mmCIF file of C-alpha atoms in Angstrom:
data_model
loop_
_atom_site.group_PDB
_atom_site.id
_atom_site.type_symbol
_atom_site.label_atom_id
_atom_site.label_comp_id
_atom_site.label_asym_id
_atom_site.label_seq_id
_atom_site.Cartn_x
_atom_site.Cartn_y
_atom_site.Cartn_z
ATOM 1 C CA MET J 4 -95.480 47.617 -158.541
ATOM 2 C CA THR J 5 -93.775 49.684 -161.204
ATOM 3 C CA GLN J 6 -92.966 48.773 -164.745
ATOM 4 C CA PRO J 7 -89.212 48.478 -165.361
ATOM 5 C CA ALA J 8 -87.679 50.982 -167.704
ATOM 6 C CA ILE J 9 -87.636 49.987 -171.356
ATOM 7 C CA SER J 10 -84.606 50.857 -173.440
ATOM 8 C CA GLN J 11 -84.969 53.771 -175.821
ATOM 9 C CA GLN J 12 -84.586 51.534 -178.878
ATOM 10 C CA VAL J 13 -87.337 49.161 -177.726
ATOM 11 C CA ALA J 14 -89.593 52.070 -176.836
ATOM 12 C CA GLU J 15 -89.088 53.527 -180.312
ATOM 13 C CA GLN J 16 -89.882 50.149 -181.934
ATOM 14 C CA LEU J 17 -93.007 49.798 -179.818
ATOM 15 C CA ARG J 18 -94.157 53.280 -180.743
ATOM 16 C CA ALA J 19 -93.450 52.564 -184.432
ATOM 17 C CA ALA J 20 -95.531 49.358 -184.384
ATOM 18 C CA THR J 21 -98.375 51.067 -182.516
ATOM 19 C CA GLN J 22 -98.280 54.092 -184.812
ATOM 20 C CA HIS J 23 -98.262 51.837 -187.902
ATOM 21 C CA THR J 24 -101.392 49.989 -186.708
ATOM 22 C CA SER J 25 -103.010 53.268 -185.756
ATOM 23 C CA ARG J 26 -102.231 54.780 -189.175
ATOM 24 C CA ILE J 27 -103.875 51.809 -190.931
ATOM 25 C CA SER J 28 -107.005 52.123 -188.780
ATOM 26 C CA ARG J 29 -107.171 55.862 -189.364
ATOM 27 C CA PHE J 30 -106.757 55.361 -193.121
ATOM 28 C CA TYR J 31 -109.689 52.925 -193.304
ATOM 29 C CA ALA J 32 -111.847 55.151 -191.095
ATOM 30 C CA LYS J 33 -111.016 58.230 -193.164
ATOM 31 C CA PHE J 34 -111.681 56.474 -196.461
ATOM 32 C CA ALA J 35 -114.981 55.047 -195.182
ATOM 33 C CA ARG J 36 -116.056 58.539 -194.046
ATOM 34 C CA ILE J 37 -115.195 60.043 -197.425
ATOM 35 C CA ILE J 38 -117.081 57.331 -199.332
ATOM 36 C CA SER J 39 -120.209 57.487 -197.164
ATOM 37 C CA ILE J 40 -120.315 61.301 -197.176
ATOM 38 C CA ALA J 41 -119.743 61.400 -200.944
ATOM 39 C CA ALA J 42 -122.512 58.838 -201.464
ATOM 40 C CA VAL J 43 -124.960 60.923 -199.420
ATOM 41 C CA SER J 44 -123.878 64.115 -201.209
ATOM 42 C CA VAL J 45 -124.539 62.524 -204.612
ATOM 43 C CA ALA J 46 -127.688 60.601 -203.688
ATOM 44 C CA ILE J 47 -129.631 63.526 -202.181
ATOM 45 C CA PRO J 48 -129.542 65.861 -205.212
ATOM 46 C CA PHE J 49 -130.015 62.846 -207.509
ATOM 47 C CA SER J 50 -133.159 61.864 -205.601
ATOM 48 C CA ILE J 51 -134.489 65.440 -205.544
ATOM 49 C CA TYR J 52 -133.921 65.776 -209.290
ATOM 50 C CA HIS J 53 -135.973 62.658 -210.072
ATOM 51 C CA MET J 54 -138.689 63.679 -207.620
ATOM 52 C CA ILE J 55 -139.050 67.059 -209.314
ATOM 53 C CA PHE J 56 -139.132 65.639 -212.825
ATOM 54 C CA GLY J 57 -141.685 62.962 -212.045
ATOM 55 C CA ASN J 58 -139.635 59.781 -211.570
ATOM 56 C CA ILE J 59 -141.042 59.038 -208.116
ATOM 57 C CA GLN J 60 -139.932 55.390 -208.161
ATOM 58 C CA VAL J 61 -136.247 56.341 -208.242
ATOM 59 C CA ALA J 62 -136.758 58.889 -205.451
ATOM 60 C CA LEU J 63 -138.553 56.350 -203.244
ATOM 61 C CA PHE J 64 -135.850 53.773 -203.968
ATOM 62 C CA LEU J 65 -133.105 56.189 -202.922
ATOM 63 C CA ALA J 66 -134.827 57.450 -199.743
ATOM 64 C CA PRO J 67 -133.946 54.470 -197.459
ATOM 65 C CA VAL J 68 -130.503 54.296 -199.091
ATOM 66 C CA ILE J 69 -129.852 57.942 -198.170
ATOM 67 C CA MET J 70 -130.945 57.353 -194.574
ATOM 68 C CA LEU J 71 -128.674 54.309 -194.219
ATOM 69 C CA GLN J 72 -125.773 56.141 -195.868
ATOM 70 C CA THR J 73 -126.277 59.038 -193.436
ATOM 71 C CA TYR J 74 -126.153 56.656 -190.470
ATOM 72 C CA LEU J 75 -122.988 55.014 -191.804
ATOM 73 C CA ALA J 76 -121.348 58.400 -192.322
ATOM 74 C CA TYR J 77 -122.241 59.376 -188.744
ATOM 75 C CA HIS J 78 -120.831 56.100 -187.370
ATOM 76 C CA PHE J 79 -117.576 56.337 -189.331
ATOM 77 C CA ILE J 80 -117.096 59.965 -188.245
ATOM 78 C CA CYS J 81 -117.874 59.462 -184.553
ATOM 79 C CA LYS J 82 -116.752 55.879 -183.856
ATOM 80 C CA GLY J 83 -114.208 55.041 -186.553
ATOM 81 C CA TYR J 84 -113.895 52.092 -188.908
ATOM 82 C CA ASN J 85 -116.115 49.030 -188.479
ATOM 83 C CA ARG J 86 -115.622 46.042 -190.789
ATOM 84 C CA ASN J 87 -119.250 44.866 -190.712
ATOM 85 C CA LEU J 88 -120.561 48.331 -191.506
ATOM 86 C CA ALA J 89 -117.995 48.614 -194.290
ATOM 87 C CA ILE J 90 -119.411 45.417 -195.829
ATOM 88 C CA ILE J 91 -122.930 46.877 -195.556
ATOM 89 C CA LEU J 92 -121.740 50.075 -197.231
ATOM 90 C CA VAL J 93 -120.150 48.224 -200.164
ATOM 91 C CA VAL J 94 -123.074 45.825 -200.658
ATOM 92 C CA MET J 95 -125.571 48.695 -200.531
ATOM 93 C CA GLN J 96 -123.625 50.630 -203.150
ATOM 94 C CA MET J 97 -123.391 47.541 -205.354
ATOM 95 C CA VAL J 98 -127.153 46.941 -205.108
ATOM 96 C CA CYS J 99 -127.896 50.583 -205.911
ATOM 97 C CA THR J 100 -125.559 50.530 -208.902
ATOM 98 C CA VAL J 101 -127.074 47.337 -210.309
ATOM 99 C CA ALA J 102 -130.581 48.774 -209.826
ATOM 100 C CA LEU J 103 -129.636 52.019 -211.582
ATOM 101 C CA VAL J 104 -128.106 50.115 -214.506
ATOM 102 C CA ALA J 105 -131.291 48.052 -214.768
ATOM 103 C CA MET J 106 -133.406 51.246 -214.809
ATOM 104 C CA PHE J 107 -131.258 53.569 -216.919
ATOM 105 C CA GLY J 108 -129.179 51.208 -219.034
ATOM 106 C CA PRO J 109 -125.549 51.702 -220.129
ATOM 107 C CA SER J 110 -125.439 55.360 -218.995
ATOM 108 C CA ALA J 111 -125.287 54.237 -215.327
ATOM 109 C CA ILE J 112 -122.778 51.435 -215.729
ATOM 110 C CA VAL J 113 -119.812 53.707 -215.014
ATOM 111 C CA TRP J 114 -120.826 53.727 -211.321
ATOM 112 C CA LEU J 115 -119.976 50.028 -211.130
ATOM 113 C CA PHE J 116 -116.299 50.885 -211.568
ATOM 114 C CA VAL J 117 -116.504 53.412 -208.717
ATOM 115 C CA THR J 118 -118.062 50.885 -206.328
ATOM 116 C CA GLY J 119 -115.500 48.296 -207.490
ATOM 117 C CA VAL J 120 -112.640 50.491 -206.270
ATOM 118 C CA THR J 121 -114.490 51.153 -203.008
ATOM 119 C CA SER J 122 -114.849 47.437 -202.274
ATOM 120 C CA PHE J 123 -111.121 46.764 -202.671
ATOM 121 C CA PHE J 124 -110.201 49.661 -200.383
ATOM 122 C CA LEU J 125 -112.682 48.853 -197.605
ATOM 123 C CA LEU J 126 -112.823 45.040 -197.627
ATOM 124 C CA SER J 127 -110.444 42.125 -197.775
ATOM 125 C CA VAL J 128 -109.245 41.128 -201.230
ATOM 126 C CA ARG J 129 -111.358 37.970 -201.504
ATOM 127 C CA ILE J 130 -114.576 39.559 -200.255
ATOM 128 C CA ALA J 131 -114.065 42.550 -202.570
ATOM 129 C CA ALA J 132 -113.473 40.279 -205.588
ATOM 130 C CA PHE J 133 -116.586 38.258 -204.712
ATOM 131 C CA CYS J 134 -118.717 41.425 -204.445
ATOM 132 C CA ASN J 135 -117.484 42.757 -207.783
ATOM 133 C CA ILE J 136 -118.017 39.443 -209.590
ATOM 134 C CA THR J 137 -121.524 39.192 -208.120
ATOM 135 C CA ALA J 138 -122.311 42.729 -209.287
ATOM 136 C CA ALA J 139 -121.049 41.986 -212.804
ATOM 137 C CA VAL J 140 -123.185 38.823 -213.006
ATOM 138 C CA ALA J 141 -126.232 40.739 -211.712
ATOM 139 C CA VAL J 142 -125.762 43.492 -214.304
ATOM 140 C CA SER J 143 -125.420 40.897 -217.075
ATOM 141 C CA SER J 144 -128.609 39.156 -215.951
ATOM 142 C CA LEU J 145 -130.873 42.095 -215.062
ATOM 143 C CA ALA J 146 -129.837 44.958 -217.327
ATOM 144 C CA VAL J 147 -130.979 45.100 -220.933
ATOM 145 C CA LEU J 148 -127.708 45.674 -222.764
ATOM 146 C CA GLU J 149 -126.639 45.075 -226.330
ATOM 147 C CA PRO J 150 -124.509 41.914 -226.635
ATOM 148 C CA ALA J 151 -121.505 43.753 -228.073
ATOM 149 C CA PHE J 152 -121.623 46.391 -225.331
ATOM 150 C CA LEU J 153 -122.040 43.701 -222.657
ATOM 151 C CA VAL J 154 -118.965 41.816 -223.886
ATOM 152 C CA ARG J 155 -116.878 44.987 -223.901
ATOM 153 C CA PHE J 156 -118.094 45.911 -220.426
ATOM 154 C CA LEU J 157 -117.347 42.449 -218.969
ATOM 155 C CA ALA J 158 -113.880 42.391 -220.521
ATOM 156 C CA ALA J 159 -113.031 45.893 -219.243
ATOM 157 C CA PHE J 160 -114.480 45.200 -215.788
ATOM 158 C CA ALA J 161 -112.596 41.883 -215.530
ATOM 159 C CA LEU J 162 -109.280 43.534 -216.447
ATOM 160 C CA PHE J 163 -110.053 46.367 -214.039
ATOM 161 C CA ASN J 164 -110.595 43.888 -211.184
ATOM 162 C CA VAL J 165 -107.455 41.912 -212.024
ATOM 163 C CA CYS J 166 -105.408 45.108 -211.689
ATOM 164 C CA LEU J 167 -107.125 45.997 -208.422
ATOM 165 C CA TYR J 168 -106.557 42.468 -207.105
ATOM 166 C CA ALA J 169 -102.847 42.542 -207.997
ATOM 167 C CA PHE J 170 -102.411 45.963 -206.414
ATOM 168 C CA SER J 171 -104.218 44.896 -203.236
ATOM 169 C CA GLN J 172 -102.156 41.703 -202.922
ATOM 170 C CA GLN J 173 -98.943 43.674 -203.319
ATOM 171 C CA LEU J 174 -100.118 46.167 -200.685
ATOM 172 C CA VAL J 175 -100.938 43.336 -198.247
ATOM 173 C CA ALA J 176 -97.541 41.718 -198.854
ATOM 174 C CA ARG J 177 -95.715 44.993 -198.219
ATOM 175 C CA THR J 178 -97.717 45.565 -195.048
ATOM 176 C CA ASN J 179 -96.913 42.067 -193.775
ATOM 177 C CA GLU J 180 -93.218 42.593 -194.511
ATOM 178 C CA LEU J 181 -93.267 45.835 -192.550
ATOM 179 C CA GLU J 182 -95.001 44.168 -189.603
ATOM 180 C CA LEU J 183 -92.406 41.374 -189.628
ATOM 181 C CA MET J 184 -89.576 43.906 -189.641
ATOM 182 C CA LEU J 185 -91.122 45.624 -186.635
ATOM 183 C CA THR J 186 -91.896 42.506 -184.572
ATOM 184 C CA ILE J 187 -89.516 39.642 -185.563
ATOM 185 C CA ASP J 188 -85.889 39.202 -184.555
ATOM 186 C CA PRO J 189 -84.014 38.789 -187.874
ATOM 187 C CA LEU J 190 -81.433 36.323 -186.504
ATOM 188 C CA THR J 191 -83.575 33.773 -184.633
ATOM 189 C CA ARG J 192 -86.982 34.533 -186.199
ATOM 190 C CA ALA J 193 -88.412 34.720 -182.691
ATOM 191 C CA GLY J 194 -90.433 37.730 -181.619
ATOM 192 C CA ASN J 195 -88.376 40.795 -180.723
ATOM 193 C CA ARG J 196 -88.619 43.134 -177.749
ATOM 194 C CA THR J 197 -91.382 45.106 -179.429
ATOM 195 C CA SER J 198 -93.648 42.081 -179.826
ATOM 196 C CA LEU J 199 -92.737 40.942 -176.284
ATOM 197 C CA GLU J 200 -93.939 44.241 -174.858
ATOM 198 C CA LEU J 201 -97.189 43.901 -176.802
ATOM 199 C CA ALA J 202 -97.626 40.303 -175.596
ATOM 200 C CA LEU J 203 -97.018 41.304 -171.976
ATOM 201 C CA ALA J 204 -99.637 44.037 -172.306
ATOM 202 C CA ARG J 205 -102.054 41.487 -173.794
ATOM 203 C CA ILE J 206 -101.668 38.873 -171.049
ATOM 204 C CA LYS J 207 -101.893 41.615 -168.431
ATOM 205 C CA SER J 208 -105.230 42.679 -169.925
ATOM 206 C CA GLN J 209 -106.455 39.075 -170.113
ATOM 207 C CA ALA J 210 -105.510 38.440 -166.494
ATOM 208 C CA GLU J 211 -107.311 41.576 -165.319
ATOM 209 C CA ARG J 212 -110.447 41.131 -167.423
ATOM 210 C CA HIS J 213 -110.942 37.381 -167.577
ATOM 211 C CA GLY J 214 -108.696 35.980 -164.859
ATOM 212 C CA HIS J 215 -106.606 33.984 -167.343
ATOM 213 C CA ALA J 216 -103.366 32.670 -165.897
ATOM 214 C CA ALA J 217 -100.098 32.576 -167.818
ATOM 215 C CA THR J 218 -96.560 31.402 -167.184
ATOM 216 C CA LEU J 219 -93.345 33.252 -168.031
ATOM 217 C CA MET J 220 -90.015 31.566 -168.687
ATOM 218 C CA VAL J 221 -86.684 33.314 -169.095
ATOM 219 C CA ILE J 222 -84.262 31.052 -171.004
ATOM 220 C CA ASP J 223 -80.524 31.747 -171.057
ATOM 221 C CA ILE J 224 -77.789 29.903 -172.984
ATOM 222 C CA ASP J 225 -75.147 28.703 -170.563
ATOM 223 C CA ASN J 226 -71.587 29.970 -171.102
ATOM 224 C CA PHE J 227 -72.562 31.808 -174.279
ATOM 225 C CA LYS J 228 -69.789 34.392 -173.907
ATOM 226 C CA ARG J 229 -67.267 31.574 -173.975
ATOM 227 C CA TYR J 230 -68.813 30.255 -177.215
ATOM 228 C CA ASN J 231 -68.635 33.731 -178.677
ATOM 229 C CA THR J 232 -64.970 34.109 -177.699
ATOM 230 C CA ASP J 233 -63.799 30.619 -178.685
ATOM 231 C CA LEU J 234 -65.826 30.074 -181.872
ATOM 232 C CA GLY J 235 -66.372 33.621 -183.089
ATOM 233 C CA PRO J 236 -69.522 35.724 -183.662
ATOM 234 C CA ARG J 237 -70.677 33.773 -186.732
ATOM 235 C CA GLU J 238 -70.677 30.390 -184.984
ATOM 236 C CA ALA J 239 -72.236 31.958 -181.895
ATOM 237 C CA ASP J 240 -75.073 33.362 -184.041
ATOM 238 C CA GLU J 241 -75.555 29.911 -185.577
ATOM 239 C CA LEU J 242 -75.817 28.451 -182.072
ATOM 240 C CA LEU J 243 -78.479 31.013 -181.206
ATOM 241 C CA ARG J 244 -80.460 30.051 -184.320
ATOM 242 C CA LYS J 245 -80.227 26.329 -183.602
ATOM 243 C CA ILE J 246 -81.347 26.630 -179.994
ATOM 244 C CA ALA J 247 -84.186 28.964 -180.987
ATOM 245 C CA ASP J 248 -85.317 26.431 -183.621
ATOM 246 C CA VAL J 249 -85.288 23.561 -181.093
ATOM 247 C CA ILE J 250 -87.439 25.582 -178.699
ATOM 248 C CA LYS J 251 -89.848 26.854 -181.363
ATOM 249 C CA HIS J 252 -90.458 23.340 -182.719
ATOM 250 C CA ARG J 253 -91.552 22.203 -179.260
ATOM 251 C CA LEU J 254 -94.069 24.971 -178.603
ATOM 252 C CA ARG J 255 -97.837 24.653 -178.692
ATOM 253 C CA PRO J 256 -100.116 27.056 -180.618
ATOM 254 C CA THR J 257 -100.874 28.939 -177.384
ATOM 255 C CA ASP J 258 -97.178 29.499 -176.574
ATOM 256 C CA SER J 259 -95.205 32.507 -177.819
ATOM 257 C CA PHE J 260 -91.431 32.878 -177.966
ATOM 258 C CA TYR J 261 -89.326 36.049 -177.972
ATOM 259 C CA ARG J 262 -85.683 37.067 -177.988
ATOM 260 C CA TYR J 263 -85.254 39.282 -174.946
ATOM 261 C CA HIS J 264 -81.652 40.428 -175.410
ATOM 262 C CA GLY J 265 -78.369 38.787 -176.341
ATOM 263 C CA GLU J 266 -78.560 35.073 -175.531
ATOM 264 C CA GLU J 267 -81.698 35.452 -173.387
ATOM 265 C CA PHE J 268 -85.190 34.455 -174.518
ATOM 266 C CA VAL J 269 -88.668 34.766 -173.002
ATOM 267 C CA LEU J 270 -91.416 32.192 -173.468
ATOM 268 C CA ILE J 271 -95.049 32.954 -172.592
ATOM 269 C CA ALA J 272 -97.297 29.925 -172.005
ATOM 270 C CA GLU J 273 -100.861 31.254 -171.909
ATOM 271 C CA ASN J 274 -103.653 29.499 -169.975
ATOM 272 C CA THR J 275 -101.041 27.165 -168.495
ATOM 273 C CA PRO J 276 -100.713 26.481 -164.742
ATOM 274 C CA MET J 277 -97.312 26.244 -163.116
ATOM 275 C CA SER J 278 -97.500 22.450 -162.782
ATOM 276 C CA GLN J 279 -97.734 22.016 -166.580
ATOM 277 C CA ALA J 280 -95.351 24.876 -167.413
ATOM 278 C CA THR J 281 -92.577 23.310 -165.345
ATOM 279 C CA TYR J 282 -92.862 20.074 -167.325
ATOM 280 C CA LEU J 283 -92.566 22.164 -170.473
ATOM 281 C CA ALA J 284 -89.484 23.981 -169.147
ATOM 282 C CA GLU J 285 -87.840 20.700 -168.180
ATOM 283 C CA ASP J 286 -88.626 19.205 -171.573
ATOM 284 C CA LEU J 287 -87.110 22.228 -173.345
ATOM 285 C CA ARG J 288 -83.963 21.945 -171.224
ATOM 286 C CA LYS J 289 -83.600 18.266 -172.093
ATOM 287 C CA ARG J 290 -84.233 18.798 -175.790
ATOM 288 C CA VAL J 291 -81.540 21.448 -176.073
ATOM 289 C CA GLU J 292 -79.099 19.237 -174.129
ATOM 290 C CA LYS J 293 -79.838 16.265 -176.388
ATOM 291 C CA ARG J 294 -79.979 17.943 -179.791
ATOM 292 C CA ILE J 295 -77.388 20.733 -179.555
ATOM 293 C CA GLU J 296 -73.852 19.489 -179.062
ATOM 294 C CA CYS J 297 -71.951 21.034 -176.140
ATOM 295 C CA ALA J 298 -74.738 23.523 -175.358
ATOM 296 C CA THR J 299 -77.230 23.767 -172.515
ATOM 297 C CA VAL J 300 -79.764 26.286 -171.247
ATOM 298 C CA SER J 301 -80.877 27.430 -167.820
ATOM 299 C CA ILE J 302 -84.508 28.441 -167.283
ATOM 300 C CA GLY J 303 -86.307 30.575 -164.718
ATOM 301 C CA VAL J 304 -90.069 30.072 -164.459
ATOM 302 C CA THR J 305 -92.830 32.029 -162.753
ATOM 303 C CA ASP J 306 -96.550 32.503 -163.132
ATOM 304 C CA VAL J 307 -98.759 35.496 -163.910
ATOM 305 C CA ARG J 308 -102.079 35.670 -162.122
ATOM 306 C CA PRO J 309 -104.784 38.307 -161.644
ATOM 307 C CA GLY J 310 -103.542 41.130 -159.462
ATOM 308 C CA ILE J 311 -99.860 40.420 -160.231
ATOM 309 C CA ASP J 312 -98.111 42.870 -162.545
ATOM 310 C CA VAL J 313 -96.576 41.148 -165.580
ATOM 311 C CA TYR J 314 -93.376 43.169 -165.376
ATOM 312 C CA GLU J 315 -92.924 42.185 -161.760
ATOM 313 C CA ALA J 316 -93.510 38.568 -162.834
ATOM 314 C CA LEU J 317 -90.825 38.967 -165.502
ATOM 315 C CA LYS J 318 -88.404 40.233 -162.842
ATOM 316 C CA ARG J 319 -89.225 37.210 -160.673
ATOM 317 C CA ALA J 320 -88.543 34.878 -163.592
ATOM 318 C CA GLN J 321 -85.182 36.573 -164.106
ATOM 319 C CA LYS J 322 -84.389 36.120 -160.408
ATOM 320 C CA ALA J 323 -85.290 32.448 -160.713
ATOM 321 C CA LEU J 324 -82.916 32.228 -163.678
ATOM 322 C CA VAL J 325 -80.146 33.792 -161.602
ATOM 323 C CA ASN J 326 -80.739 31.126 -158.951
ATOM 324 C CA ALA J 327 -80.556 28.419 -161.598
ATOM 325 C CA LYS J 328 -77.253 29.820 -162.899
ATOM 326 C CA THR J 329 -75.952 30.004 -159.326
ATOM 327 C CA ILE J 330 -76.624 26.299 -158.816
ATOM 328 C CA GLY J 331 -74.874 25.518 -162.076
ATOM 329 C CA PRO J 332 -75.527 25.270 -165.825
ATOM 330 C CA ASN J 333 -78.399 23.227 -167.249
ATOM 331 C CA TRP J 334 -80.925 23.795 -164.455
ATOM 332 C CA VAL J 335 -84.559 24.859 -164.204
ATOM 333 C CA CYS J 336 -85.673 26.905 -161.215
ATOM 334 C CA PHE J 337 -89.141 28.251 -160.657
ATOM 335 C CA ASP J 338 -90.862 30.759 -158.424
ATOM 336 C CA THR J 339 -94.636 30.575 -158.065
ATOM 337 C CA ASN J 340 -94.958 33.532 -155.696
ATOM 338 C CA GLU J 341 -96.681 31.075 -153.332
ATOM 339 C CA SER J 342 -99.636 30.907 -155.745
ATOM 340 C CA GLU J 343 -99.685 27.088 -155.653
ATOM 341 C CA PRO J 344 -99.061 26.232 -151.983
ATOM 342 C CA ASP J 345 -100.660 22.827 -152.385
ATOM 343 C CA ILE J 346 -97.697 21.562 -154.452
ATOM 344 C CA LYS J 347 -95.225 19.848 -152.113
ATOM 345 C CA GLN J 348 -91.600 19.657 -153.131
ATOM 346 C CA ASN J 349 -91.248 15.885 -152.655
ATOM 347 C CA ASP J 350 -94.466 15.186 -154.540
ATOM 348 C CA PHE J 351 -93.360 17.495 -157.317
ATOM 349 C CA TRP J 352 -90.043 15.710 -157.677
ATOM 350 C CA GLN J 353 -91.896 12.410 -157.872
ATOM 351 C CA ASP J 354 -94.203 13.829 -160.542
ATOM 352 C CA LEU J 355 -91.149 14.734 -162.609
ATOM 353 C CA VAL J 356 -89.683 11.273 -162.165
ATOM 354 C CA ASP J 357 -93.019 9.868 -163.350
ATOM 355 C CA SER J 358 -93.255 12.400 -166.185
ATOM 356 C CA GLU J 359 -93.913 9.677 -168.772
ATOM 357 C CA THR J 360 -97.589 10.340 -168.095
ATOM 358 C CA SER J 361 -97.216 14.062 -168.676
ATOM 359 C CA GLU J 362 -98.022 15.733 -171.986
ATOM 360 C CA TYR J 363 -94.494 17.152 -171.882
ATOM 361 C CA ALA J 364 -92.758 13.824 -171.236
ATOM 362 C CA GLU J 365 -89.868 12.564 -173.351
ATOM 363 C CA SER J 366 -89.129 9.037 -172.126
ATOM 364 C CA THR J 367 -85.868 8.673 -174.094
ATOM 365 C CA VAL J 368 -84.130 11.274 -171.915
ATOM 366 C CA PRO J 369 -83.774 10.832 -168.132
ATOM 367 C CA VAL J 370 -85.391 13.506 -165.996
ATOM 368 C CA ALA J 371 -83.034 15.845 -164.136
ATOM 369 C CA PRO J 372 -84.154 17.393 -160.854
ATOM 370 C CA VAL J 373 -86.118 20.629 -160.849
ATOM 371 C CA LYS J 374 -85.936 22.605 -157.608
ATOM 372 C CA ARG J 375 -88.543 24.985 -156.338
ATOM 373 C CA VAL J 376 -87.123 28.414 -155.485
ATOM 374 C CA VAL J 377 -89.660 30.448 -153.521
ATOM 375 C CA GLY J 378 -89.291 34.202 -153.588
ATOM 376 C CA ALA J 379 -86.484 34.105 -156.165
#
């Protein structure tokens, strides 16, 4: 089975999203390498100096720190960024700084500002703020400092952390905005083709590694070109938004919804067998028919199982949609690729008639027939 060709625009968006994530990971890995190597480069001569001039306690204190810093530098260089090791690196530097301030007094307190910047670059904002506040409290409790100097230090360090916090929050907000621009359709607020490709790759990996099943639905607005011609592009866009909102409000946390192209959408129901997914598709069809005036959708449904390529499954769902459109508007057709041979058509129809007991039932709307289309 071969993956269908992706349009050049979608391929460029996918590469941009992947490159953006990769750049962030490389930045953290590079910064962690620089910090750990710099710490080792400073700690070794500092330890040798105190060993030569008789301060053995400082040298012995720094020996295990140097060994751990060397290991962290090796890991960051060879294996890249690791969040847990980054936390260890920051905490170790904070402990060393507090110990040095306790031993040498105000002359060593400048290192607390260096480790404060490191924590905000390597850790999340909240964890970094917690580490810096803990270090400031430890310095205030353990170090022998003059009251006036201590007040000035705490005020400067607090202002320093407020600025770092504001900068980090702004950086996170900008990053989130960029990720939304790369992965969200601006009109319907559903996922775009880029995020759909990433989701298909994810469920393919889950099916191959863990055997997790998933169901794909291709949803198309019936007679949308007529709406566009009769009502105009603005009203047609509003119709797209309304239908997308109706569908999104019905989804579960495990479902994901994407705009495929034009008036076509794709819904991925993870860890959902075909029997449940068809109830969901029927419920979506009924909700759109009930809540959107003079608008209906047709839906093609298929399943993704281990050994079945997700792109081939997407093509089967599109074929099922074509069969639904051939029958007429406002239909659901599904193709299971014979993966559920134990489901009999008559029994399945009866299950839909009795769908009040289903988690996808909506008793206020009568159930329309759902046909099984094998090999669509």
